[in-house]
Structure formats: structure tokens, C-alpha cells
XYZ file of C-alpha atoms in Angstrom:
403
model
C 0.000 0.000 0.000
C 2.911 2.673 0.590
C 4.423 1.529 -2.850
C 1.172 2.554 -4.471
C 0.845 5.731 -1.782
C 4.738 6.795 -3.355
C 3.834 5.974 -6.712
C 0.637 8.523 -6.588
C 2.477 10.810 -5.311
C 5.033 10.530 -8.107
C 2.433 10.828 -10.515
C 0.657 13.979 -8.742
C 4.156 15.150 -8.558
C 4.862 15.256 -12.149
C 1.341 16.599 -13.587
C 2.714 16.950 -16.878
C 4.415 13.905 -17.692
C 2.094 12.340 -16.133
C -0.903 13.956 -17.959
C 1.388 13.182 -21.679
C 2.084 9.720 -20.908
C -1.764 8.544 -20.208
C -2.622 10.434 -22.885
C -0.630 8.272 -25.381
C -2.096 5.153 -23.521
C -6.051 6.952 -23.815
C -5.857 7.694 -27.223
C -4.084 4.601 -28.378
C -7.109 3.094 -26.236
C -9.738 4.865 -28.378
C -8.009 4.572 -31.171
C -7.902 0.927 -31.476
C -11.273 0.647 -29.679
C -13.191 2.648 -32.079
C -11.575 1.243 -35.301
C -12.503 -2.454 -34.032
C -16.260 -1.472 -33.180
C -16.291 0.095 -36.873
C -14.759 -2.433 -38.691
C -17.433 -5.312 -36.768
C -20.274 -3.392 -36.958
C -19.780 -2.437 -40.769
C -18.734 -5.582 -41.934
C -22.191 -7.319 -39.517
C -24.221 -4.087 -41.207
C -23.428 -5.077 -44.747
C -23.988 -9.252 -43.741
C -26.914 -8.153 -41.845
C -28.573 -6.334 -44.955
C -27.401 -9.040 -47.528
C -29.582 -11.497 -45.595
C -32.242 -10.009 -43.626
C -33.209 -8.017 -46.690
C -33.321 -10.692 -49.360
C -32.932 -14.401 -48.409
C -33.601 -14.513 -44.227
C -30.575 -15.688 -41.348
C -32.062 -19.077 -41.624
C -33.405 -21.265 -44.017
C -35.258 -24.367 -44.038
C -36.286 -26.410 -46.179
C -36.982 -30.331 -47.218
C -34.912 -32.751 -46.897
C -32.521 -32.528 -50.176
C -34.056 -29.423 -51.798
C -31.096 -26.868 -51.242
C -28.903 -29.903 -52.927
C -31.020 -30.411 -56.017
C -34.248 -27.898 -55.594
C -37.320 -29.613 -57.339
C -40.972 -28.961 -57.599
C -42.012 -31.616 -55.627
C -39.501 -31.339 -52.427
C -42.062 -29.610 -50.014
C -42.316 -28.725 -46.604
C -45.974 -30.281 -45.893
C -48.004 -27.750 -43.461
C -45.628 -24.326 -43.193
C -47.878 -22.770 -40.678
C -47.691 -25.230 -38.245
C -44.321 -25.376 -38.573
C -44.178 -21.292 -38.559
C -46.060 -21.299 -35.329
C -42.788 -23.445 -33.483
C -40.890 -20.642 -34.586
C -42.967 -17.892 -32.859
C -42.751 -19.560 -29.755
C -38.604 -19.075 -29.807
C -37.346 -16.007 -28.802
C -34.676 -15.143 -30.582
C -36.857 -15.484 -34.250
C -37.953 -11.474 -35.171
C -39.861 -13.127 -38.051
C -40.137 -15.733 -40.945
C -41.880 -16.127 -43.606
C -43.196 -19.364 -46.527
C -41.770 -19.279 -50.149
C -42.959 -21.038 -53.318
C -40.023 -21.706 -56.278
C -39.905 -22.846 -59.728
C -39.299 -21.632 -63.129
C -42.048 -20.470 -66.217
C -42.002 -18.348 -69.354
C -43.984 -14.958 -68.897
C -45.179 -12.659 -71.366
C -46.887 -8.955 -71.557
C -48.057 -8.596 -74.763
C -45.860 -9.988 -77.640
C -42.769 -10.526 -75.284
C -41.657 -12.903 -73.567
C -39.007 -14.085 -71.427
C -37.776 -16.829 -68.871
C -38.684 -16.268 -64.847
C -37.977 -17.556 -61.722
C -41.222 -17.711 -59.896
C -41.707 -16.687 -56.573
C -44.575 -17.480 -54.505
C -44.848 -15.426 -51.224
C -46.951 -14.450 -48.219
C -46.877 -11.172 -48.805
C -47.858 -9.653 -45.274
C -44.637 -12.041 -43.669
C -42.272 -10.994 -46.799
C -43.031 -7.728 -45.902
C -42.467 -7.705 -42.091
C -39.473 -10.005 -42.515
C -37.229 -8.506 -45.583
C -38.856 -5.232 -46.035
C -39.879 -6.152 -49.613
C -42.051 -3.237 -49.467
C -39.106 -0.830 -50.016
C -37.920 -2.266 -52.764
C -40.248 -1.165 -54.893
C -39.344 1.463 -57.051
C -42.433 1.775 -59.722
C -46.343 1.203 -59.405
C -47.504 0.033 -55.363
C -46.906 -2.547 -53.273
C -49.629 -5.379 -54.249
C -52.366 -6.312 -51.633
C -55.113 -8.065 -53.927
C -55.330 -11.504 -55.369
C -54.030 -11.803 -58.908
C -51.568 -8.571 -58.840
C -47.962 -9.779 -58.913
C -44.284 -7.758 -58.776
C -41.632 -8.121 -61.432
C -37.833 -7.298 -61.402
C -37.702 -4.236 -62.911
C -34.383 -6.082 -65.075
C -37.170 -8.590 -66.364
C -39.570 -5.626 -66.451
C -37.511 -3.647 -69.004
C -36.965 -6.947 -71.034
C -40.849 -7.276 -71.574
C -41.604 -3.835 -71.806
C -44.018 -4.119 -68.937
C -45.427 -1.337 -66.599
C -47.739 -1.639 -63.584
C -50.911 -1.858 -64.542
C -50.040 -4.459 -67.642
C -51.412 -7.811 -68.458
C -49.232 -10.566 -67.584
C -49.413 -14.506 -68.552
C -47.489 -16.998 -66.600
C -46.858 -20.376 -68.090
C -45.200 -23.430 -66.106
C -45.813 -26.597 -65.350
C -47.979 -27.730 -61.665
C -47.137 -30.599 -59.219
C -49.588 -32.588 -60.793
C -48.651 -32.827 -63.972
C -51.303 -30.048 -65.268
C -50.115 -26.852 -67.463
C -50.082 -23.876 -64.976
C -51.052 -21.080 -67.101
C -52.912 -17.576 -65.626
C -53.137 -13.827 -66.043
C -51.972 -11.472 -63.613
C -51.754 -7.657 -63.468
C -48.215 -6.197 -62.728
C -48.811 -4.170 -59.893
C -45.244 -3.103 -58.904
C -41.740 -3.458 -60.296
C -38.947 -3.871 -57.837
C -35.056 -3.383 -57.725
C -33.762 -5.950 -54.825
C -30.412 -5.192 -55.571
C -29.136 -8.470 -56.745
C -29.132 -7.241 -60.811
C -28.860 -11.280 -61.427
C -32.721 -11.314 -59.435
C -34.013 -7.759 -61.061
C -33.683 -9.444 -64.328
C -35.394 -13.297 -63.824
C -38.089 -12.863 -60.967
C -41.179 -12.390 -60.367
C -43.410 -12.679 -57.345
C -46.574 -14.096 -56.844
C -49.216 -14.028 -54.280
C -48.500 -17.303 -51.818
C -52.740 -18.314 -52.744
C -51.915 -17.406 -56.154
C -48.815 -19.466 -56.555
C -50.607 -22.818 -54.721
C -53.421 -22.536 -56.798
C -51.533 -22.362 -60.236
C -49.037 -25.097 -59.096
C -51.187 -26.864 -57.101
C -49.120 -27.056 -54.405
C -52.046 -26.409 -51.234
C -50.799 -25.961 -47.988
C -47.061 -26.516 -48.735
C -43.707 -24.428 -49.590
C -40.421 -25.158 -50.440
C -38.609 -22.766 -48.350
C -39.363 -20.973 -44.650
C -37.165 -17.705 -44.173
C -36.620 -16.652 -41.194
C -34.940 -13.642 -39.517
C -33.003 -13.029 -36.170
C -33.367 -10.422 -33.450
C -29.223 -10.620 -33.022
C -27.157 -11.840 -36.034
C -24.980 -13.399 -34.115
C -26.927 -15.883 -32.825
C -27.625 -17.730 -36.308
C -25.177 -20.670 -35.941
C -26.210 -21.036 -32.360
C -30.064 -21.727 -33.311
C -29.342 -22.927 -36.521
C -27.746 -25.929 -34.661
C -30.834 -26.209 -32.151
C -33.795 -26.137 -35.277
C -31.887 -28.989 -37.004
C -31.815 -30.921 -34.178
C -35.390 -29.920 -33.297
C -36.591 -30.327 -36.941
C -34.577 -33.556 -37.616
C -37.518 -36.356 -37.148
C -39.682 -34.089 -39.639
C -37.442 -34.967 -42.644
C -36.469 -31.045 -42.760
C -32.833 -29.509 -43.177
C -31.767 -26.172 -41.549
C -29.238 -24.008 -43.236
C -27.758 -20.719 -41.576
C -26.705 -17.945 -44.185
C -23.067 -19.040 -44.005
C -24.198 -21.433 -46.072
C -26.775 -20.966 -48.437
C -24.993 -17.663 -49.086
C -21.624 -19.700 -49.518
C -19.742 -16.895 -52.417
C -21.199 -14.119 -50.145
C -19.380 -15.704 -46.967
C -16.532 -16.326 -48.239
C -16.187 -13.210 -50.059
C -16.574 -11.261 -46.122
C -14.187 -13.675 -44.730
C -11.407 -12.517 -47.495
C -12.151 -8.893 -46.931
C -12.609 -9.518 -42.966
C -9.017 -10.919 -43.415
C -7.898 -8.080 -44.766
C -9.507 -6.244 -42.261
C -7.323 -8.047 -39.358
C -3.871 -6.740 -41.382
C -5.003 -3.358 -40.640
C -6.300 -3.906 -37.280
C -2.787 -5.623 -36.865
C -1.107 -2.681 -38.014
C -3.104 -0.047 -35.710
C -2.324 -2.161 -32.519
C 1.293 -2.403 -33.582
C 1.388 1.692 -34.055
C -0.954 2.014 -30.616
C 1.741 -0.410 -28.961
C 4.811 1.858 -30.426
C 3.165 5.265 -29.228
C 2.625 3.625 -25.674
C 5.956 2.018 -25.957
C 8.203 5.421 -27.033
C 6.026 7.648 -24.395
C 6.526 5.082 -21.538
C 10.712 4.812 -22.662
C 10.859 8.063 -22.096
C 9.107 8.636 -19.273
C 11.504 6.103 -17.084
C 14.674 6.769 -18.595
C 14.607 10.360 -17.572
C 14.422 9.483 -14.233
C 17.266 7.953 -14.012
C 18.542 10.079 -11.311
C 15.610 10.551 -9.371
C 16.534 6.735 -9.116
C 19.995 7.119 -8.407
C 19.062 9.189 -5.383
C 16.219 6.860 -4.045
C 19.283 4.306 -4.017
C 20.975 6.504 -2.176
C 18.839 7.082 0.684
C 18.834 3.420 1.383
C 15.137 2.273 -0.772
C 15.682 -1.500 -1.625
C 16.034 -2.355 -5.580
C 12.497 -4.130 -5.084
C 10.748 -0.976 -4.017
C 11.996 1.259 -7.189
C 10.631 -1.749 -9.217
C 7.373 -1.741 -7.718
C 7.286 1.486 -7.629
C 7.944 2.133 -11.548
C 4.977 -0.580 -12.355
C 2.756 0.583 -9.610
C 3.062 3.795 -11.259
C 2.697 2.182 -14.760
C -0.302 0.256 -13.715
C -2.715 3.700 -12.084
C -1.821 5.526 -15.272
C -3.078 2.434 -17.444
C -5.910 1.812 -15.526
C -6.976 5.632 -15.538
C -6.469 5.362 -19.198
C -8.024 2.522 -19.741
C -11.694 3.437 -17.733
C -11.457 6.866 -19.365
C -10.661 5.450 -22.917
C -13.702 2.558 -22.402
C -16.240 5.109 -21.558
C -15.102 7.733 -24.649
C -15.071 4.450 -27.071
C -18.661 3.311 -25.594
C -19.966 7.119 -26.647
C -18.638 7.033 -29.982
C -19.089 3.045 -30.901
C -22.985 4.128 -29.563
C -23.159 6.426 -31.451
C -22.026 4.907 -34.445
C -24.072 1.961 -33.953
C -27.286 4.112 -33.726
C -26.915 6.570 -36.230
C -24.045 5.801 -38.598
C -21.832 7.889 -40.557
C -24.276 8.885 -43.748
C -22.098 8.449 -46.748
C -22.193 11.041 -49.722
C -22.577 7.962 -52.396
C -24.548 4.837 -51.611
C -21.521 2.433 -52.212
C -22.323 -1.110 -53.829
C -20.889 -3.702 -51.835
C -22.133 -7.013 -53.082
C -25.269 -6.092 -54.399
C -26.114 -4.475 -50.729
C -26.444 -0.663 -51.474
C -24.834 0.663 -48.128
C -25.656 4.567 -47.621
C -24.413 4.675 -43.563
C -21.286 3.406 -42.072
C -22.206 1.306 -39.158
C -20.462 0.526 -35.730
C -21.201 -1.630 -33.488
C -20.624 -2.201 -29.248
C -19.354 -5.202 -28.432
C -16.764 -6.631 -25.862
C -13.812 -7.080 -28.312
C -13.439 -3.716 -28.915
C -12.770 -2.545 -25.386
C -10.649 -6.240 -24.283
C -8.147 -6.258 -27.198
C -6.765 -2.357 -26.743
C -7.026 -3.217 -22.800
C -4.496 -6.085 -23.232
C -2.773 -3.849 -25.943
C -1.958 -1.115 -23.427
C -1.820 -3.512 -20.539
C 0.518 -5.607 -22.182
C 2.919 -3.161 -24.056
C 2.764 -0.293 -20.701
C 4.164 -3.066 -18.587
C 6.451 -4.657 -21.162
C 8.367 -1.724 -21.531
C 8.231 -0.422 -17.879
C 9.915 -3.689 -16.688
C 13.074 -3.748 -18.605
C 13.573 0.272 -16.992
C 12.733 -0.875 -13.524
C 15.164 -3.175 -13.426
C 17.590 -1.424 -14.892
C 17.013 1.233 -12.207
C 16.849 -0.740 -9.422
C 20.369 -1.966 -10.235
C 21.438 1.571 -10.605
C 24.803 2.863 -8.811
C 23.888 5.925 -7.143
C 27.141 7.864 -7.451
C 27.580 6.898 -10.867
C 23.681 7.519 -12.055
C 23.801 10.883 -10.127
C 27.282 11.740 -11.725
C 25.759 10.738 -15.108
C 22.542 12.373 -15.364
């Protein structure tokens, strides 16, 4: 207790050094801290929108459909199997789909389409589908249908057109209907603006004759992170029902791997701030002992043990960290809040994937204040030891000769 009483008083003593050398260790804190809360939380921001606005955190489907999707490979009574999922807490939302393929025409042209039957209301409320569109309204009445607006431009069509549909049903039948194009959409994926169109869920049952079934449930998380955590549970909990349980990871395979190569990248830079937030805390620190080299030669002098000065010189290093460190966590917490509420609006929506990103994101999260605590932690005490030492083996004549 009188180590840390003398080192205090040190510190007191010397306001400014003091004041410089925590300053190096509070900005390096912040520093690092707010570059790893922007990096996460843009990088779980552009993931976040790639899935929750198009194709859902989890998937499920039947048994064998994601490997080879086919007409027939349903999931037999969705909304009983959609009511399981309301009773888990962590699901925000999901929502039934209906796939297959048909040629579609507005007046004399025509082109291939990926059909898409879906429960509009749940779409809506789960991927936001109503903000996609960008032409006519979103549709609410049986027999009104969206199109791409890629696939739109190809058949010349506007809301308010005449549409056929022409595919084959589950039971053999020729599906064939008209529909009025009530909306066109851009989803952001040019490969979807060009090939799909979406039907009414009753619609799409009725012309494929697929009652009371769906090839694909959707379904969106209150926390992103938690995906691969009840992704594992649902397959276990869905594995007597003949039904498989993908997490995005993998039904967005390109997309994943494409973030891990650019998170990688990421980590070199990351890499490179600690090492520059370790340097500045390493110089200031240096400097900071080594020019008390004689106030050392004099505590020798007057008889204070070689232990002491050590414990004194990392007692001292440890109340400047740790006043850095608390100050530094609770200026990162106001600006990673901040960024993770409001954003940084950007001048140019930027294309990242097909995910138009207009804010730059941050996030809160416990690896950005842990790893720039054990960065100044680690590197303030590092480079303190190798000075105490040194100055507890000090000759006092010589030391107070020298300096």
C-alpha cells in the first residue's frame, strides 16, 4: 500500500508527464477501440442487410431441396411449422416461399422467370420487400404480382399491364394464368431484377397446385450473431420431420466467403493499428523512465531497496493504465454508440455485393474494449519492466554523476 501511496504521489508530482504519458495510452485506447467497433459493426451491417433483406438468417427447407431444388420437395403444413418458430425467442420473423421456373409474357414478349410465390404480409415484415419497390404500389389483392424491374424492361411491362405466366404444376397439369403487374422492384441483386417475379402465396398454390405446402421458410433473427447457435438447435429440433436447416453461411456460400477474405484483410489493418498504438505507448513510456534515471539514483541513495523502485515504476505504470483505460472505455462506448445508432451517412450509396450501403455502421461489443485493454496492458508493462530493473540496479554515485 505505501508503494502505491509513493507511486501517486510521483504521478501527482509530475502533472505533466504524467498527464502526456496517459494520454498516449487513452488515445491509443480509443483509437484501437473505435476502429474495431467500426470495422465489426460495418462488416455485420453489410452481412446483416445481404440477408435479412433478401434471403432470411435461416433457411429451411426439405430434406434434399437446397442440394437439387425440385418442384415436388415440399415442406408439408408451413404454418404449423411457422407457429414453433414464434414460440422461440430469438426469431424477429419468418416467412413461406414457393419456387420454380415459367415463361412470362406482356403482350408480344416474352421471357424466362424464376417464380416466386410469397406471403406477402410475412415478406413484408421479414425482408422489407415493401421498399424495394421502385415503380407502381406494393400489391395487396389476389391476382396482382411484382416483377424485377431487369425482367420488367426486357418485356416492356409497366404496372398496370397484363401478364401470362406459363409453367408446369405438381400434378402434372399446365399452370397457365393472367396477372396484373402491380409493382416493379429493384432488390439489388441485378442477377434477381432481371429473372423474378413474385406471386401471391394463394396465387402461386393454386396455379401449381401445391395447397398448404412451400419449399422454403425464411426466417430472420433479433441478433445476427446468434444464427449458428439456433441454426444448430432447429436442425436438431426439426430432424424427425425430414427437414434440413441451413444458416446464411451457407446458403450464401460466395457471399461468406467473399466477407471472410475482406474480414481478413480487415485483421492486417487492425494488426497494423495495434502495432502503431503499442509503439506510441511504448516510445512515451521509454521516455518517461529513462529520464528518471537520477531521481533513481538518489532513491538508491537514501537506502530504498532495488524491489521498491521496481514496484514502484509498475505501480506507477499500472494507475496511469488503468486511468487510461476506464477513461478510454467510456469515450469508445460514446462514440461506438453512437455509431451503432446513427451511422456515418455516406455522400454515395456504395455497392458492396449487391447491398447498397448509404451509412457506415459501428457496433458495441466486448472485443473492442478487451483487445486495446491487453494492448496497453501488455505493451505499458512490457516496456516499464526492462527500466525498472535497470534502475533498481542503478549505482547511485555513478547515475547521479551521469545524469
Amino acid at each position: 500500500m505505501r508503494v502505491f501511496k509513493l507511486a501517486f504521489r510521483n504521478l501527482r508530482r509530475q502533472k505533466r508527464r504524467s498527464i502526456f504519458t496517459g494520454l498516449s495510452m487513452f488515445v491509443g485506447f480509443v483509437m484501437a477501440g473505435f476502429f474495431i467497433g467500426w470495422a465489426d459493426g460495418t462488416y455485420n451491417h453489410i452481412i446483416d442487410s445481404f440477408t435479412s433483406n433478401r434471403l432470411g438468417h435461416i433457411q429451411i427447407h426439405a430434406r434434399g431441396y437446397s442440394d437439387e431444388p425440385s418442384l415436388y420437395k415440399t415442406i408439408e403444413r408451413p404454418q404449423r411449422l411457422g407457429e414453433e418458430l414464434n414460440s422461440i425467442q430469438e426469431i424477429e420473423s419468418w416467412t413461406p416461399r414457393i419456387y420454380t421456373a415459367g415463361l412470362v409474357s406482356v403482350g408480344d414478349k416474352s421471357a424466362g422467370a424464376r417464380l416466386v410465390g410469397i406471403d406477402r404480409r410475412r415478406e413484408n415484415a421479414t425482408t422489407g420487400m415493401a421498399n424495394q419497390v421502385v415503380e407502381g404500389r406494393y400489391p395487396s389483392a389476389p391476382g396482382e404480382v411484382m416483377l424485377g424491374r431487369g425482367l420488367a424492361r426486357i418485356l416492356a411491362a409497366e404496372p398496370g399491364d397484363e401478364l401470362a405466366v406459363f409453367s408446369q404444376a405438381a400434378d402434372g397439369s399446365v399452370a397457365e394464368e393472367l396477372y396484373r403487374v402491380a409493382a416493379l422492384l429493384d432488390t439489388g441483386d441485378p442477377e434477381l431484377n432481371r429473372s423474378a417475379l413474385y406471386l401471391g402465396l394463394d396465387d402461386a398454390r393454386a396455379l401449381f397446385v401445391l395447397y398448404n405446402q412451400a419449399h422454403e421458410i425464411a426466417v430472420t433473427l433479433h441478433d445476427l450473431r446468434r444464427v449458428e447457435d439456433l441454426s444448430s438447435r432447429l436442425q436438431g429440433q426439426f430432424a424427425d420431420s425430414g427437414l434440413e436447416v441451413s444458416p446464411w453461411q451457407e446458403f450464401a456460400r460466395d457471399f461468406y466467403r467473399a466477407m471472410q477474405t475482406d474480414k481478413n484483410g480487415m485483421y492486417i489493418s487492425l494488426v497494423v493499428v495495434v502495432i502503431v498504438v503499442a509503439i506510441t505507448i511504448l516510445n512515451t513510456i521509454l521516455m518517461s523512465v529513462m529520464e528518471r534515471q537520477r531521481e533513481y539514483g538518489v532513491l538508491r541513495a537514501l537506502g530504498t531497496r532495488p524491489g521498491q523502485i521496481v514496484k514502484m515504476v509498475l505501480s506507477e505504470t499500472a494507475l496511469l493504465s488503468l486511468a487510461s483505460i476506464l477513461l478510454g472505455a467510456l469515450v469508445t462506448l460514446v462514440l461506438n454508440s453512437h455509431m451503432a445508432a446513427e451511422g456515418i451517412k455516406l455522400e454515395q450509396a456504395v455497392n458492396w455485393g449487391g447491398v447498397q450501403l448509404e451509412y457506415m455502421k459501428g457496433e458495441v461489443n466486448l472485443r473492442s474494449f478487451l483487445l486495446p485493454t491487453l494492448t496497453v496492458l501488455l505493451t505499458s508493462f512490457t516496456v516499464s519492466i526492462f527500466p525498472a530493473l535497470k534502475a533498481a540496479r542503478t549505482e547511485p554515485a555513478k547515475t547521479m554523476r551521469t545524469f
